Amino acid sequence: MSYCSFSNGEEYKNHFQPGIYVCSDCGHELFSSTSKFEHSSPWPAFSKTIHEDSVSKHPEAWGPIKVCCGKCGNGLGHEFLYDGPKDGLSRF
């Protein structure tokens, strides 16, 4: 499952069926539905990756950390530190 849109076209924001979210370019496993949670952002939100090497992280000057597929480098969005469903967890 993979798709991201800012203008109300996000098909996976409210999708909570069991499964694994993968990179749209290469199929690499990124997130499990068990780490998905409801959030006010317009995109799906996850508290952790499915594998340690699921994503690569690239700090940006303005705050959040850019997140890319750990296999092919496809841009996925950002990691927001301490914005997860519980204290100390991130939001992807």
PDB file of N, CA and C in Angstrom, residues 19-83:
ATOM      1  N   GLY A  19      -2.147  -5.351   7.608  1.00  0.00           N
ATOM      2  CA  GLY A  19      -1.299  -5.498   6.434  1.00  0.00           C
ATOM      3  C   GLY A  19       0.032  -4.796   6.593  1.00  0.00           C
ATOM      4  N   ILE A  20       0.779  -4.784   5.520  1.00  0.00           N
ATOM      5  CA  ILE A  20       2.101  -4.169   5.500  1.00  0.00           C
ATOM      6  C   ILE A  20       2.128  -3.102   4.414  1.00  0.00           C
ATOM      7  N   TYR A  21       2.632  -1.938   4.754  1.00  0.00           N
ATOM      8  CA  TYR A  21       2.773  -0.827   3.816  1.00  0.00           C
ATOM      9  C   TYR A  21       4.165  -0.912   3.196  1.00  0.00           C
ATOM     10  N   VAL A  22       4.215  -0.846   1.872  1.00  0.00           N
ATOM     11  CA  VAL A  22       5.472  -1.022   1.148  1.00  0.00           C
ATOM     12  C   VAL A  22       5.781   0.196   0.284  1.00  0.00           C
ATOM     13  N   CYS A  23       7.017   0.301  -0.151  1.00  0.00           N
ATOM     14  CA  CYS A  23       7.447   1.374  -1.048  1.00  0.00           C
ATOM     15  C   CYS A  23       6.734   1.233  -2.393  1.00  0.00           C
ATOM     16  N   SER A  24       6.216   2.332  -2.911  1.00  0.00           N
ATOM     17  CA  SER A  24       5.505   2.287  -4.191  1.00  0.00           C
ATOM     18  C   SER A  24       6.449   2.068  -5.372  1.00  0.00           C
ATOM     19  N   ASP A  25       7.736   2.324  -5.186  1.00  0.00           N
ATOM     20  CA  ASP A  25       8.694   2.139  -6.279  1.00  0.00           C
ATOM     21  C   ASP A  25       9.291   0.737  -6.332  1.00  0.00           C
ATOM     22  N   CYS A  26       9.627   0.163  -5.165  1.00  0.00           N
ATOM     23  CA  CYS A  26      10.350  -1.113  -5.195  1.00  0.00           C
ATOM     24  C   CYS A  26       9.705  -2.235  -4.376  1.00  0.00           C
ATOM     25  N   GLY A  27       8.652  -1.944  -3.609  1.00  0.00           N
ATOM     26  CA  GLY A  27       7.978  -2.980  -2.833  1.00  0.00           C
ATOM     27  C   GLY A  27       8.636  -3.314  -1.505  1.00  0.00           C
ATOM     28  N   HIS A  28       9.663  -2.571  -1.106  1.00  0.00           N
ATOM     29  CA  HIS A  28      10.358  -2.800   0.167  1.00  0.00           C
ATOM     30  C   HIS A  28       9.392  -2.566   1.334  1.00  0.00           C
ATOM     31  N   GLU A  29       9.387  -3.454   2.326  1.00  0.00           N
ATOM     32  CA  GLU A  29       8.501  -3.323   3.486  1.00  0.00           C
ATOM     33  C   GLU A  29       8.901  -2.122   4.336  1.00  0.00           C
ATOM     34  N   LEU A  30       7.915  -1.254   4.643  1.00  0.00           N
ATOM     35  CA  LEU A  30       8.174  -0.031   5.392  1.00  0.00           C
ATOM     36  C   LEU A  30       7.533  -0.022   6.770  1.00  0.00           C
ATOM     37  N   PHE A  31       6.213  -0.211   6.824  1.00  0.00           N
ATOM     38  CA  PHE A  31       5.467  -0.102   8.077  1.00  0.00           C
ATOM     39  C   PHE A  31       4.434  -1.216   8.179  1.00  0.00           C
ATOM     40  N   SER A  32       4.146  -1.628   9.399  1.00  0.00           N
ATOM     41  CA  SER A  32       3.072  -2.572   9.667  1.00  0.00           C
ATOM     42  C   SER A  32       1.833  -1.798  10.094  1.00  0.00           C
ATOM     43  N   SER A  33       0.677  -2.333   9.776  1.00  0.00           N
ATOM     44  CA  SER A  33      -0.570  -1.693  10.205  1.00  0.00           C
ATOM     45  C   SER A  33      -0.672  -1.645  11.729  1.00  0.00           C
ATOM     46  N   THR A  34       0.085  -2.487  12.433  1.00  0.00           N
ATOM     47  CA  THR A  34       0.036  -2.467  13.900  1.00  0.00           C
ATOM     48  C   THR A  34       0.678  -1.218  14.485  1.00  0.00           C
ATOM     49  N   SER A  35       1.516  -0.515  13.688  1.00  0.00           N
ATOM     50  CA  SER A  35       2.140   0.718  14.180  1.00  0.00           C
ATOM     51  C   SER A  35       1.419   1.973  13.670  1.00  0.00           C
ATOM     52  N   LYS A  36       0.315   1.783  12.965  1.00  0.00           N
ATOM     53  CA  LYS A  36      -0.446   2.909  12.411  1.00  0.00           C
ATOM     54  C   LYS A  36      -1.361   3.480  13.493  1.00  0.00           C
ATOM     55  N   PHE A  37      -1.504   4.807  13.505  1.00  0.00           N
ATOM     56  CA  PHE A  37      -2.399   5.433  14.483  1.00  0.00           C
ATOM     57  C   PHE A  37      -3.073   6.652  13.874  1.00  0.00           C
ATOM     58  N   GLU A  38      -4.193   7.050  14.462  1.00  0.00           N
ATOM     59  CA  GLU A  38      -4.923   8.225  13.981  1.00  0.00           C
ATOM     60  C   GLU A  38      -4.176   9.487  14.378  1.00  0.00           C
ATOM     61  N   HIS A  39      -4.118  10.440  13.436  1.00  0.00           N
ATOM     62  CA  HIS A  39      -3.427  11.704  13.677  1.00  0.00           C
ATOM     63  C   HIS A  39      -4.113  12.786  12.866  1.00  0.00           C
ATOM     64  N   SER A  40      -3.947  14.031  13.277  1.00  0.00           N
ATOM     65  CA  SER A  40      -4.613  15.145  12.597  1.00  0.00           C
ATOM     66  C   SER A  40      -3.959  15.523  11.268  1.00  0.00           C
ATOM     67  N   SER A  41      -2.783  14.998  10.966  1.00  0.00           N
ATOM     68  CA  SER A  41      -2.132  15.311   9.690  1.00  0.00           C
ATOM     69  C   SER A  41      -2.954  14.698   8.548  1.00  0.00           C
ATOM     70  N   PRO A  42      -2.800  15.206   7.328  1.00  0.00           N
ATOM     71  CA  PRO A  42      -3.566  14.669   6.202  1.00  0.00           C
ATOM     72  C   PRO A  42      -3.019  13.356   5.642  1.00  0.00           C
ATOM     73  N   TRP A  43      -1.967  12.812   6.240  1.00  0.00           N
ATOM     74  CA  TRP A  43      -1.349  11.592   5.748  1.00  0.00           C
ATOM     75  C   TRP A  43      -1.450  10.476   6.783  1.00  0.00           C
ATOM     76  N   PRO A  44      -1.255   9.224   6.359  1.00  0.00           N
ATOM     77  CA  PRO A  44      -1.198   8.132   7.329  1.00  0.00           C
ATOM     78  C   PRO A  44      -0.064   8.380   8.314  1.00  0.00           C
ATOM     79  N   ALA A  45      -0.230   7.925   9.546  1.00  0.00           N
ATOM     80  CA  ALA A  45       0.785   8.127  10.579  1.00  0.00           C
ATOM     81  C   ALA A  45       1.178   6.780  11.186  1.00  0.00           C
ATOM     82  N   PHE A  46       2.473   6.589  11.358  1.00  0.00           N
ATOM     83  CA  PHE A  46       3.016   5.356  11.926  1.00  0.00           C
ATOM     84  C   PHE A  46       3.989   5.713  13.035  1.00  0.00           C
ATOM     85  N   SER A  47       4.081   4.845  14.058  1.00  0.00           N
ATOM     86  CA  SER A  47       4.972   5.122  15.185  1.00  0.00           C
ATOM     87  C   SER A  47       6.348   4.481  15.026  1.00  0.00           C
ATOM     88  N   LYS A  48       6.477   3.477  14.153  1.00  0.00           N
ATOM     89  CA  LYS A  48       7.782   2.836  13.949  1.00  0.00           C
ATOM     90  C   LYS A  48       7.790   2.096  12.619  1.00  0.00           C
ATOM     91  N   THR A  49       8.994   1.823  12.130  1.00  0.00           N
ATOM     92  CA  THR A  49       9.150   1.068  10.890  1.00  0.00           C
ATOM     93  C   THR A  49       9.036  -0.421  11.182  1.00  0.00           C
ATOM     94  N   ILE A  50       8.808  -1.203  10.134  1.00  0.00           N
ATOM     95  CA  ILE A  50       8.647  -2.643  10.329  1.00  0.00           C
ATOM     96  C   ILE A  50      10.000  -3.339  10.535  1.00  0.00           C
ATOM     97  N   HIS A  51      11.058  -2.835   9.903  1.00  0.00           N
ATOM     98  CA  HIS A  51      12.418  -3.361  10.060  1.00  0.00           C
ATOM     99  C   HIS A  51      13.361  -2.193  10.338  1.00  0.00           C
ATOM    100  N   GLU A  52      14.477  -2.472  10.937  1.00  0.00           N
ATOM    101  CA  GLU A  52      15.448  -1.414  11.230  1.00  0.00           C
ATOM    102  C   GLU A  52      15.948  -0.736   9.950  1.00  0.00           C
ATOM    103  N   ASP A  53      16.056  -1.515   8.856  1.00  0.00           N
ATOM    104  CA  ASP A  53      16.541  -0.954   7.589  1.00  0.00           C
ATOM    105  C   ASP A  53      15.416  -0.580   6.620  1.00  0.00           C
ATOM    106  N   SER A  54      14.196  -0.465   7.115  1.00  0.00           N
ATOM    107  CA  SER A  54      13.071  -0.118   6.241  1.00  0.00           C
ATOM    108  C   SER A  54      13.229   1.256   5.611  1.00  0.00           C
ATOM    109  N   VAL A  55      13.774   2.196   6.361  1.00  0.00           N
ATOM    110  CA  VAL A  55      13.940   3.561   5.854  1.00  0.00           C
ATOM    111  C   VAL A  55      15.353   4.066   6.127  1.00  0.00           C
ATOM    112  N   SER A  56      15.752   5.056   5.345  1.00  0.00           N
ATOM    113  CA  SER A  56      16.971   5.810   5.649  1.00  0.00           C
ATOM    114  C   SER A  56      16.524   7.192   6.098  1.00  0.00           C
ATOM    115  N   LYS A  57      17.288   7.795   6.993  1.00  0.00           N
ATOM    116  CA  LYS A  57      16.908   9.088   7.571  1.00  0.00           C
ATOM    117  C   LYS A  57      17.957  10.138   7.241  1.00  0.00           C
ATOM    118  N   HIS A  58      17.469  11.332   6.876  1.00  0.00           N
ATOM    119  CA  HIS A  58      18.343  12.422   6.458  1.00  0.00           C
ATOM    120  C   HIS A  58      17.915  13.700   7.168  1.00  0.00           C
ATOM    121  N   PRO A  59      18.658  14.146   8.197  1.00  0.00           N
ATOM    122  CA  PRO A  59      18.289  15.372   8.922  1.00  0.00           C
ATOM    123  C   PRO A  59      18.215  16.573   7.985  1.00  0.00           C
ATOM    124  N   GLU A  60      17.216  17.417   8.216  1.00  0.00           N
ATOM    125  CA  GLU A  60      17.066  18.658   7.457  1.00  0.00           C
ATOM    126  C   GLU A  60      17.271  19.833   8.398  1.00  0.00           C
ATOM    127  N   ALA A  61      17.657  20.951   7.866  1.00  0.00           N
ATOM    128  CA  ALA A  61      17.992  22.121   8.683  1.00  0.00           C
ATOM    129  C   ALA A  61      16.815  22.651   9.486  1.00  0.00           C
ATOM    130  N   TRP A  62      15.604  22.499   9.007  1.00  0.00           N
ATOM    131  CA  TRP A  62      14.454  23.138   9.648  1.00  0.00           C
ATOM    132  C   TRP A  62      13.736  22.289  10.685  1.00  0.00           C
ATOM    133  N   GLY A  63      14.145  21.077  10.980  1.00  0.00           N
ATOM    134  CA  GLY A  63      13.531  20.339  12.079  1.00  0.00           C
ATOM    135  C   GLY A  63      13.277  18.877  11.813  1.00  0.00           C
ATOM    136  N   PRO A  64      12.206  18.528  11.073  1.00  0.00           N
ATOM    137  CA  PRO A  64      11.910  17.113  10.863  1.00  0.00           C
ATOM    138  C   PRO A  64      13.031  16.409  10.101  1.00  0.00           C
ATOM    139  N   ILE A  65      13.012  15.111  10.148  1.00  0.00           N
ATOM    140  CA  ILE A  65      14.015  14.293   9.482  1.00  0.00           C
ATOM    141  C   ILE A  65      13.393  13.713   8.216  1.00  0.00           C
ATOM    142  N   LYS A  66      14.023  13.937   7.072  1.00  0.00           N
ATOM    143  CA  LYS A  66      13.520  13.389   5.817  1.00  0.00           C
ATOM    144  C   LYS A  66      13.680  11.878   5.850  1.00  0.00           C
ATOM    145  N   VAL A  67      12.652  11.158   5.392  1.00  0.00           N
ATOM    146  CA  VAL A  67      12.650   9.707   5.409  1.00  0.00           C
ATOM    147  C   VAL A  67      12.517   9.196   3.975  1.00  0.00           C
ATOM    148  N   CYS A  68      13.387   8.254   3.623  1.00  0.00           N
ATOM    149  CA  CYS A  68      13.370   7.650   2.292  1.00  0.00           C
ATOM    150  C   CYS A  68      13.331   6.132   2.432  1.00  0.00           C
ATOM    151  N   CYS A  69      12.905   5.457   1.380  1.00  0.00           N
ATOM    152  CA  CYS A  69      12.922   3.999   1.366  1.00  0.00           C
ATOM    153  C   CYS A  69      14.349   3.527   1.606  1.00  0.00           C
ATOM    154  N   GLY A  70      14.507   2.553   2.493  1.00  0.00           N
ATOM    155  CA  GLY A  70      15.830   2.043   2.821  1.00  0.00           C
ATOM    156  C   GLY A  70      16.468   1.235   1.709  1.00  0.00           C
ATOM    157  N   LYS A  71      15.689   0.848   0.713  1.00  0.00           N
ATOM    158  CA  LYS A  71      16.228   0.051  -0.390  1.00  0.00           C
ATOM    159  C   LYS A  71      16.515   0.898  -1.632  1.00  0.00           C
ATOM    160  N   CYS A  72      15.536   1.695  -2.090  1.00  0.00           N
ATOM    161  CA  CYS A  72      15.702   2.411  -3.366  1.00  0.00           C
ATOM    162  C   CYS A  72      15.857   3.923  -3.221  1.00  0.00           C
ATOM    163  N   GLY A  73      15.627   4.467  -2.012  1.00  0.00           N
ATOM    164  CA  GLY A  73      15.789   5.899  -1.794  1.00  0.00           C
ATOM    165  C   GLY A  73      14.584   6.749  -2.141  1.00  0.00           C
ATOM    166  N   ASN A  74      13.458   6.134  -2.488  1.00  0.00           N
ATOM    167  CA  ASN A  74      12.236   6.872  -2.801  1.00  0.00           C
ATOM    168  C   ASN A  74      11.837   7.745  -1.605  1.00  0.00           C
ATOM    169  N   GLY A  75      11.547   9.016  -1.834  1.00  0.00           N
ATOM    170  CA  GLY A  75      11.143   9.916  -0.756  1.00  0.00           C
ATOM    171  C   GLY A  75       9.788   9.544  -0.188  1.00  0.00           C
ATOM    172  N   LEU A  76       9.709   9.406   1.134  1.00  0.00           N
ATOM    173  CA  LEU A  76       8.477   8.979   1.793  1.00  0.00           C
ATOM    174  C   LEU A  76       7.827  10.069   2.628  1.00  0.00           C
ATOM    175  N   GLY A  77       8.575  11.054   3.025  1.00  0.00           N
ATOM    176  CA  GLY A  77       8.033  12.098   3.891  1.00  0.00           C
ATOM    177  C   GLY A  77       9.025  12.442   4.979  1.00  0.00           C
ATOM    178  N   HIS A  78       8.525  12.574   6.212  1.00  0.00           N
ATOM    179  CA  HIS A  78       9.371  13.006   7.323  1.00  0.00           C
ATOM    180  C   HIS A  78       9.073  12.218   8.594  1.00  0.00           C
ATOM    181  N   GLU A  79      10.053  12.196   9.476  1.00  0.00           N
ATOM    182  CA  GLU A  79       9.874  11.683  10.835  1.00  0.00           C
ATOM    183  C   GLU A  79       9.802  12.899  11.750  1.00  0.00           C
ATOM    184  N   PHE A  80       8.749  12.948  12.558  1.00  0.00           N
ATOM    185  CA  PHE A  80       8.573  14.032  13.520  1.00  0.00           C
ATOM    186  C   PHE A  80       8.818  13.452  14.912  1.00  0.00           C
ATOM    187  N   LEU A  81       9.916  13.860  15.531  1.00  0.00           N
ATOM    188  CA  LEU A  81      10.296  13.322  16.835  1.00  0.00           C
ATOM    189  C   LEU A  81       9.298  13.730  17.907  1.00  0.00           C
ATOM    190  N   TYR A  82       8.973  12.803  18.776  1.00  0.00           N
ATOM    191  CA  TYR A  82       8.093  13.022  19.933  1.00  0.00           C
ATOM    192  C   TYR A  82       6.681  13.458  19.538  1.00  0.00           C
ATOM    193  N   ASP A  83       6.222  13.063  18.349  1.00  0.00           N
ATOM    194  CA  ASP A  83       4.858  13.374  17.921  1.00  0.00           C
ATOM    195  C   ASP A  83       4.064  12.097  17.683  1.00  0.00           C
TER     196      ASP A  83
END
